[in-house]
Amino acid sequence: MEFSGIIHKICETVHVNATFKKRAFIIESSETKESGTYTQLVQFEFIQDKCDKLDGVKVGDQVNVGFNLKGRKWTSPQGEDKFFNTLQAWMIKLLEGGELPKPQMPQAAPAPTPPAMGENTNPEEEVPF
């Protein structure tokens, strides 16, 4: 599924435990009808390695989000069943400028070039022939 709107808020990454993290964000979308304009604030979340997808996004950006609808059941200590839904995002694109830039990985320094055959880099070790 997909949803479009304007970034309203971006939350910090939350480390739920040692192996699970998530990052929520809110998208604002407005719909105008005869009876007025209705604004919706919809929360999505990225999980695990996808949390970094929000690094190039800022409040006010117009985006399109690809997401899956997830649901689960939880039973309280009193035996009452509760149900929760999550909009789990897997993709985000800027609508005005295309896809977000990929995070840049630091480039390793180039390895030094070995001396050419017969080229001596230490004059004190010169062989007299």
mmCIF file with all atom_site columns, C-alpha atoms in Angstrom:
data_model
loop_
_atom_site.group_PDB
_atom_site.id
_atom_site.type_symbol
_atom_site.label_atom_id
_atom_site.label_alt_id
_atom_site.label_comp_id
_atom_site.label_asym_id
_atom_site.label_entity_id
_atom_site.label_seq_id
_atom_site.pdbx_PDB_ins_code
_atom_site.Cartn_x
_atom_site.Cartn_y
_atom_site.Cartn_z
_atom_site.occupancy
_atom_site.B_iso_or_equiv
_atom_site.pdbx_formal_charge
_atom_site.auth_seq_id
_atom_site.auth_comp_id
_atom_site.auth_asym_id
_atom_site.auth_atom_id
_atom_site.pdbx_PDB_model_num
ATOM 1   C CA . MET A 1 1   ? 0.000   0.000   0.000   1.00 0.00 ? 1   MET A CA 1
ATOM 2   C CA . GLU A 1 2   ? 1.076   3.607   -0.463  1.00 0.00 ? 2   GLU A CA 1
ATOM 3   C CA . PHE A 1 3   ? 0.241   6.926   1.195   1.00 0.00 ? 3   PHE A CA 1
ATOM 4   C CA . SER A 1 4   ? 1.238   10.491  0.304   1.00 0.00 ? 4   SER A CA 1
ATOM 5   C CA . GLY A 1 5   ? 1.418   13.657  2.333   1.00 0.00 ? 5   GLY A CA 1
ATOM 6   C CA . ILE A 1 6   ? 3.710   16.090  4.127   1.00 0.00 ? 6   ILE A CA 1
ATOM 7   C CA . ILE A 1 7   ? 6.113   15.093  6.887   1.00 0.00 ? 7   ILE A CA 1
ATOM 8   C CA . HIS A 1 8   ? 4.652   16.521  10.107  1.00 0.00 ? 8   HIS A CA 1
ATOM 9   C CA . LYS A 1 9   ? 7.070   14.994  12.643  1.00 0.00 ? 9   LYS A CA 1
ATOM 10  C CA . ILE A 1 10  ? 10.069  12.649  12.717  1.00 0.00 ? 10  ILE A CA 1
ATOM 11  C CA . CYS A 1 11  ? 10.828  10.833  15.965  1.00 0.00 ? 11  CYS A CA 1
ATOM 12  C CA . GLU A 1 12  ? 14.184  9.579   17.205  1.00 0.00 ? 12  GLU A CA 1
ATOM 13  C CA . THR A 1 13  ? 15.089  5.912   16.796  1.00 0.00 ? 13  THR A CA 1
ATOM 14  C CA . VAL A 1 14  ? 13.927  3.861   19.783  1.00 0.00 ? 14  VAL A CA 1
ATOM 15  C CA . HIS A 1 15  ? 15.913  0.769   20.778  1.00 0.00 ? 15  HIS A CA 1
ATOM 16  C CA . VAL A 1 16  ? 13.171  -1.507  22.142  1.00 0.00 ? 16  VAL A CA 1
ATOM 17  C CA . ASN A 1 17  ? 15.729  -4.126  23.184  1.00 0.00 ? 17  ASN A CA 1
ATOM 18  C CA . ALA A 1 18  ? 19.230  -5.233  22.211  1.00 0.00 ? 18  ALA A CA 1
ATOM 19  C CA . THR A 1 19  ? 18.075  -6.638  18.856  1.00 0.00 ? 19  THR A CA 1
ATOM 20  C CA . PHE A 1 20  ? 15.080  -4.496  17.839  1.00 0.00 ? 20  PHE A CA 1
ATOM 21  C CA . LYS A 1 21  ? 14.763  -0.810  16.954  1.00 0.00 ? 21  LYS A CA 1
ATOM 22  C CA . LYS A 1 22  ? 12.061  1.337   15.368  1.00 0.00 ? 22  LYS A CA 1
ATOM 23  C CA . ARG A 1 23  ? 11.592  4.938   14.242  1.00 0.00 ? 23  ARG A CA 1
ATOM 24  C CA . ALA A 1 24  ? 8.184   6.592   13.960  1.00 0.00 ? 24  ALA A CA 1
ATOM 25  C CA . PHE A 1 25  ? 7.166   9.481   11.739  1.00 0.00 ? 25  PHE A CA 1
ATOM 26  C CA . ILE A 1 26  ? 3.902   11.324  11.142  1.00 0.00 ? 26  ILE A CA 1
ATOM 27  C CA . ILE A 1 27  ? 2.494   12.291  7.746   1.00 0.00 ? 27  ILE A CA 1
ATOM 28  C CA . GLU A 1 28  ? -0.148  14.984  7.380   1.00 0.00 ? 28  GLU A CA 1
ATOM 29  C CA . SER A 1 29  ? -2.683  14.615  4.607   1.00 0.00 ? 29  SER A CA 1
ATOM 30  C CA . SER A 1 30  ? -5.676  16.847  3.897   1.00 0.00 ? 30  SER A CA 1
ATOM 31  C CA . GLU A 1 31  ? -8.871  16.087  2.061   1.00 0.00 ? 31  GLU A CA 1
ATOM 32  C CA . THR A 1 32  ? -11.305 18.807  1.002   1.00 0.00 ? 32  THR A CA 1
ATOM 33  C CA . LYS A 1 33  ? -15.010 18.027  0.773   1.00 0.00 ? 33  LYS A CA 1
ATOM 34  C CA . GLU A 1 34  ? -18.111 20.185  0.505   1.00 0.00 ? 34  GLU A CA 1
ATOM 35  C CA . SER A 1 35  ? -18.367 20.314  4.288   1.00 0.00 ? 35  SER A CA 1
ATOM 36  C CA . GLY A 1 36  ? -14.768 21.469  4.778   1.00 0.00 ? 36  GLY A CA 1
ATOM 37  C CA . THR A 1 37  ? -11.144 20.381  4.861   1.00 0.00 ? 37  THR A CA 1
ATOM 38  C CA . TYR A 1 38  ? -10.241 17.359  6.937   1.00 0.00 ? 38  TYR A CA 1
ATOM 39  C CA . THR A 1 39  ? -6.658  16.878  8.034   1.00 0.00 ? 39  THR A CA 1
ATOM 40  C CA . GLN A 1 40  ? -5.368  13.433  8.929   1.00 0.00 ? 40  GLN A CA 1
ATOM 41  C CA . LEU A 1 41  ? -2.182  12.819  10.935  1.00 0.00 ? 41  LEU A CA 1
ATOM 42  C CA . VAL A 1 42  ? -1.060  9.247   10.268  1.00 0.00 ? 42  VAL A CA 1
ATOM 43  C CA . GLN A 1 43  ? 1.800   7.524   12.103  1.00 0.00 ? 43  GLN A CA 1
ATOM 44  C CA . PHE A 1 44  ? 4.127   5.134   10.270  1.00 0.00 ? 44  PHE A CA 1
ATOM 45  C CA . GLU A 1 45  ? 7.271   3.413   11.479  1.00 0.00 ? 45  GLU A CA 1
ATOM 46  C CA . PHE A 1 46  ? 10.444  1.990   10.009  1.00 0.00 ? 46  PHE A CA 1
ATOM 47  C CA . ILE A 1 47  ? 12.074  -0.943  11.795  1.00 0.00 ? 47  ILE A CA 1
ATOM 48  C CA . GLN A 1 48  ? 15.608  -2.331  12.032  1.00 0.00 ? 48  GLN A CA 1
ATOM 49  C CA . ASP A 1 49  ? 17.966  -1.275  9.204   1.00 0.00 ? 49  ASP A CA 1
ATOM 50  C CA . LYS A 1 50  ? 15.208  0.745   7.509   1.00 0.00 ? 50  LYS A CA 1
ATOM 51  C CA . CYS A 1 51  ? 15.260  3.362   10.337  1.00 0.00 ? 51  CYS A CA 1
ATOM 52  C CA . ASP A 1 52  ? 18.063  5.128   8.433   1.00 0.00 ? 52  ASP A CA 1
ATOM 53  C CA . LYS A 1 53  ? 15.725  5.850   5.498   1.00 0.00 ? 53  LYS A CA 1
ATOM 54  C CA . LEU A 1 54  ? 14.501  8.931   7.394   1.00 0.00 ? 54  LEU A CA 1
ATOM 55  C CA . ASP A 1 55  ? 17.975  10.469  7.657   1.00 0.00 ? 55  ASP A CA 1
ATOM 56  C CA . GLY A 1 56  ? 17.553  12.524  4.461   1.00 0.00 ? 56  GLY A CA 1
ATOM 57  C CA . VAL A 1 57  ? 13.977  13.636  5.237   1.00 0.00 ? 57  VAL A CA 1
ATOM 58  C CA . LYS A 1 58  ? 12.865  16.781  7.063   1.00 0.00 ? 58  LYS A CA 1
ATOM 59  C CA . VAL A 1 59  ? 9.611   18.210  8.388   1.00 0.00 ? 59  VAL A CA 1
ATOM 60  C CA . GLY A 1 60  ? 7.693   19.839  5.534   1.00 0.00 ? 60  GLY A CA 1
ATOM 61  C CA . ASP A 1 61  ? 8.910   17.456  2.810   1.00 0.00 ? 61  ASP A CA 1
ATOM 62  C CA . GLN A 1 62  ? 6.197   16.064  0.562   1.00 0.00 ? 62  GLN A CA 1
ATOM 63  C CA . VAL A 1 63  ? 6.616   12.277  0.405   1.00 0.00 ? 63  VAL A CA 1
ATOM 64  C CA . ASN A 1 64  ? 5.123   9.029   -0.784  1.00 0.00 ? 64  ASN A CA 1
ATOM 65  C CA . VAL A 1 65  ? 5.444   6.072   1.617   1.00 0.00 ? 65  VAL A CA 1
ATOM 66  C CA . GLY A 1 66  ? 5.192   2.373   0.794   1.00 0.00 ? 66  GLY A CA 1
ATOM 67  C CA . PHE A 1 67  ? 3.990   0.362   3.778   1.00 0.00 ? 67  PHE A CA 1
ATOM 68  C CA . ASN A 1 68  ? 2.481   -2.883  5.037   1.00 0.00 ? 68  ASN A CA 1
ATOM 69  C CA . LEU A 1 69  ? -0.422  -3.028  7.473   1.00 0.00 ? 69  LEU A CA 1
ATOM 70  C CA . LYS A 1 70  ? 0.544   -5.192  10.462  1.00 0.00 ? 70  LYS A CA 1
ATOM 71  C CA . GLY A 1 71  ? -1.761  -6.334  13.256  1.00 0.00 ? 71  GLY A CA 1
ATOM 72  C CA . ARG A 1 72  ? -1.317  -8.314  16.448  1.00 0.00 ? 72  ARG A CA 1
ATOM 73  C CA . LYS A 1 73  ? -3.188  -9.488  19.492  1.00 0.00 ? 73  LYS A CA 1
ATOM 74  C CA . TRP A 1 74  ? -2.136  -8.899  23.089  1.00 0.00 ? 74  TRP A CA 1
ATOM 75  C CA . THR A 1 75  ? -3.769  -10.444 26.132  1.00 0.00 ? 75  THR A CA 1
ATOM 76  C CA . SER A 1 76  ? -3.665  -8.382  29.331  1.00 0.00 ? 76  SER A CA 1
ATOM 77  C CA . PRO A 1 77  ? -2.870  -9.974  32.717  1.00 0.00 ? 77  PRO A CA 1
ATOM 78  C CA . GLN A 1 78  ? -6.634  -9.788  33.389  1.00 0.00 ? 78  GLN A CA 1
ATOM 79  C CA . GLY A 1 79  ? -7.302  -11.974 30.327  1.00 0.00 ? 79  GLY A CA 1
ATOM 80  C CA . GLU A 1 80  ? -8.678  -9.160  28.146  1.00 0.00 ? 80  GLU A CA 1
ATOM 81  C CA . ASP A 1 81  ? -7.707  -9.355  24.461  1.00 0.00 ? 81  ASP A CA 1
ATOM 82  C CA . LYS A 1 82  ? -6.543  -6.150  22.774  1.00 0.00 ? 82  LYS A CA 1
ATOM 83  C CA . PHE A 1 83  ? -5.641  -5.689  19.127  1.00 0.00 ? 83  PHE A CA 1
ATOM 84  C CA . PHE A 1 84  ? -3.060  -3.294  17.695  1.00 0.00 ? 84  PHE A CA 1
ATOM 85  C CA . ASN A 1 85  ? -2.332  -2.138  14.154  1.00 0.00 ? 85  ASN A CA 1
ATOM 86  C CA . THR A 1 86  ? 0.946   -0.770  12.830  1.00 0.00 ? 86  THR A CA 1
ATOM 87  C CA . LEU A 1 87  ? 1.729   0.875   9.497   1.00 0.00 ? 87  LEU A CA 1
ATOM 88  C CA . GLN A 1 88  ? 5.182   -0.538  8.855   1.00 0.00 ? 88  GLN A CA 1
ATOM 89  C CA . ALA A 1 89  ? 6.956   1.485   6.156   1.00 0.00 ? 89  ALA A CA 1
ATOM 90  C CA . TRP A 1 90  ? 9.474   -0.079  3.790   1.00 0.00 ? 90  TRP A CA 1
ATOM 91  C CA . MET A 1 91  ? 10.018  2.775   1.302   1.00 0.00 ? 91  MET A CA 1
ATOM 92  C CA . ILE A 1 92  ? 9.908   6.578   1.275   1.00 0.00 ? 92  ILE A CA 1
ATOM 93  C CA . LYS A 1 93  ? 10.264  8.879   -1.758  1.00 0.00 ? 93  LYS A CA 1
ATOM 94  C CA . LEU A 1 94  ? 10.365  12.645  -2.011  1.00 0.00 ? 94  LEU A CA 1
ATOM 95  C CA . LEU A 1 95  ? 7.588   13.672  -4.395  1.00 0.00 ? 95  LEU A CA 1
ATOM 96  C CA . GLU A 1 96  ? 9.257   16.832  -5.675  1.00 0.00 ? 96  GLU A CA 1
ATOM 97  C CA . GLY A 1 97  ? 12.772  15.486  -6.175  1.00 0.00 ? 97  GLY A CA 1
ATOM 98  C CA . GLY A 1 98  ? 12.423  11.761  -6.745  1.00 0.00 ? 98  GLY A CA 1
ATOM 99  C CA . GLU A 1 99  ? 13.897  9.155   -4.452  1.00 0.00 ? 99  GLU A CA 1
ATOM 100 C CA . LEU A 1 100 ? 15.827  10.182  -1.379  1.00 0.00 ? 100 LEU A CA 1
ATOM 101 C CA . PRO A 1 101 ? 19.613  10.136  -1.675  1.00 0.00 ? 101 PRO A CA 1
ATOM 102 C CA . LYS A 1 102 ? 21.234  6.963   -0.415  1.00 0.00 ? 102 LYS A CA 1
ATOM 103 C CA . PRO A 1 103 ? 23.395  7.431   2.695   1.00 0.00 ? 103 PRO A CA 1
ATOM 104 C CA . GLN A 1 104 ? 27.006  7.902   1.655   1.00 0.00 ? 104 GLN A CA 1
ATOM 105 C CA . MET A 1 105 ? 29.429  5.304   2.957   1.00 0.00 ? 105 MET A CA 1
ATOM 106 C CA . PRO A 1 106 ? 32.865  6.643   3.869   1.00 0.00 ? 106 PRO A CA 1
ATOM 107 C CA . GLN A 1 107 ? 35.354  5.967   1.110   1.00 0.00 ? 107 GLN A CA 1
ATOM 108 C CA . ALA A 1 108 ? 38.496  4.088   2.061   1.00 0.00 ? 108 ALA A CA 1
ATOM 109 C CA . ALA A 1 109 ? 41.760  5.863   1.287   1.00 0.00 ? 109 ALA A CA 1
ATOM 110 C CA . PRO A 1 110 ? 43.410  4.387   -1.792  1.00 0.00 ? 110 PRO A CA 1
ATOM 111 C CA . ALA A 1 111 ? 46.156  1.896   -1.023  1.00 0.00 ? 111 ALA A CA 1
ATOM 112 C CA . PRO A 1 112 ? 49.652  3.262   -1.593  1.00 0.00 ? 112 PRO A CA 1
ATOM 113 C CA . THR A 1 113 ? 51.145  2.268   -4.915  1.00 0.00 ? 113 THR A CA 1
ATOM 114 C CA . PRO A 1 114 ? 54.091  -0.119  -4.481  1.00 0.00 ? 114 PRO A CA 1
ATOM 115 C CA . PRO A 1 115 ? 57.398  1.111   -5.940  1.00 0.00 ? 115 PRO A CA 1
ATOM 116 C CA . ALA A 1 116 ? 58.155  0.075   -9.489  1.00 0.00 ? 116 ALA A CA 1
ATOM 117 C CA . MET A 1 117 ? 60.515  -2.840  -10.066 1.00 0.00 ? 117 MET A CA 1
ATOM 118 C CA . GLY A 1 118 ? 64.069  -1.700  -9.425  1.00 0.00 ? 118 GLY A CA 1
ATOM 119 C CA . GLU A 1 119 ? 62.978  1.573   -7.802  1.00 0.00 ? 119 GLU A CA 1
ATOM 120 C CA . ASN A 1 120 ? 64.497  1.979   -4.345  1.00 0.00 ? 120 ASN A CA 1
ATOM 121 C CA . THR A 1 121 ? 62.551  4.083   -1.850  1.00 0.00 ? 121 THR A CA 1
ATOM 122 C CA . ASN A 1 122 ? 65.315  4.103   0.796   1.00 0.00 ? 122 ASN A CA 1
ATOM 123 C CA . PRO A 1 123 ? 68.643  5.483   -0.497  1.00 0.00 ? 123 PRO A CA 1
ATOM 124 C CA . GLU A 1 124 ? 70.543  4.033   2.508   1.00 0.00 ? 124 GLU A CA 1
ATOM 125 C CA . GLU A 1 125 ? 69.758  0.501   1.285   1.00 0.00 ? 125 GLU A CA 1
ATOM 126 C CA . GLU A 1 126 ? 71.111  0.970   -2.254  1.00 0.00 ? 126 GLU A CA 1
ATOM 127 C CA . VAL A 1 127 ? 72.877  -2.014  -3.709  1.00 0.00 ? 127 VAL A CA 1
ATOM 128 C CA . PRO A 1 128 ? 76.108  -1.034  -5.538  1.00 0.00 ? 128 PRO A CA 1
ATOM 129 C CA . PHE A 1 129 ? 75.372  -2.891  -8.804  1.00 0.00 ? 129 PHE A CA 1
#
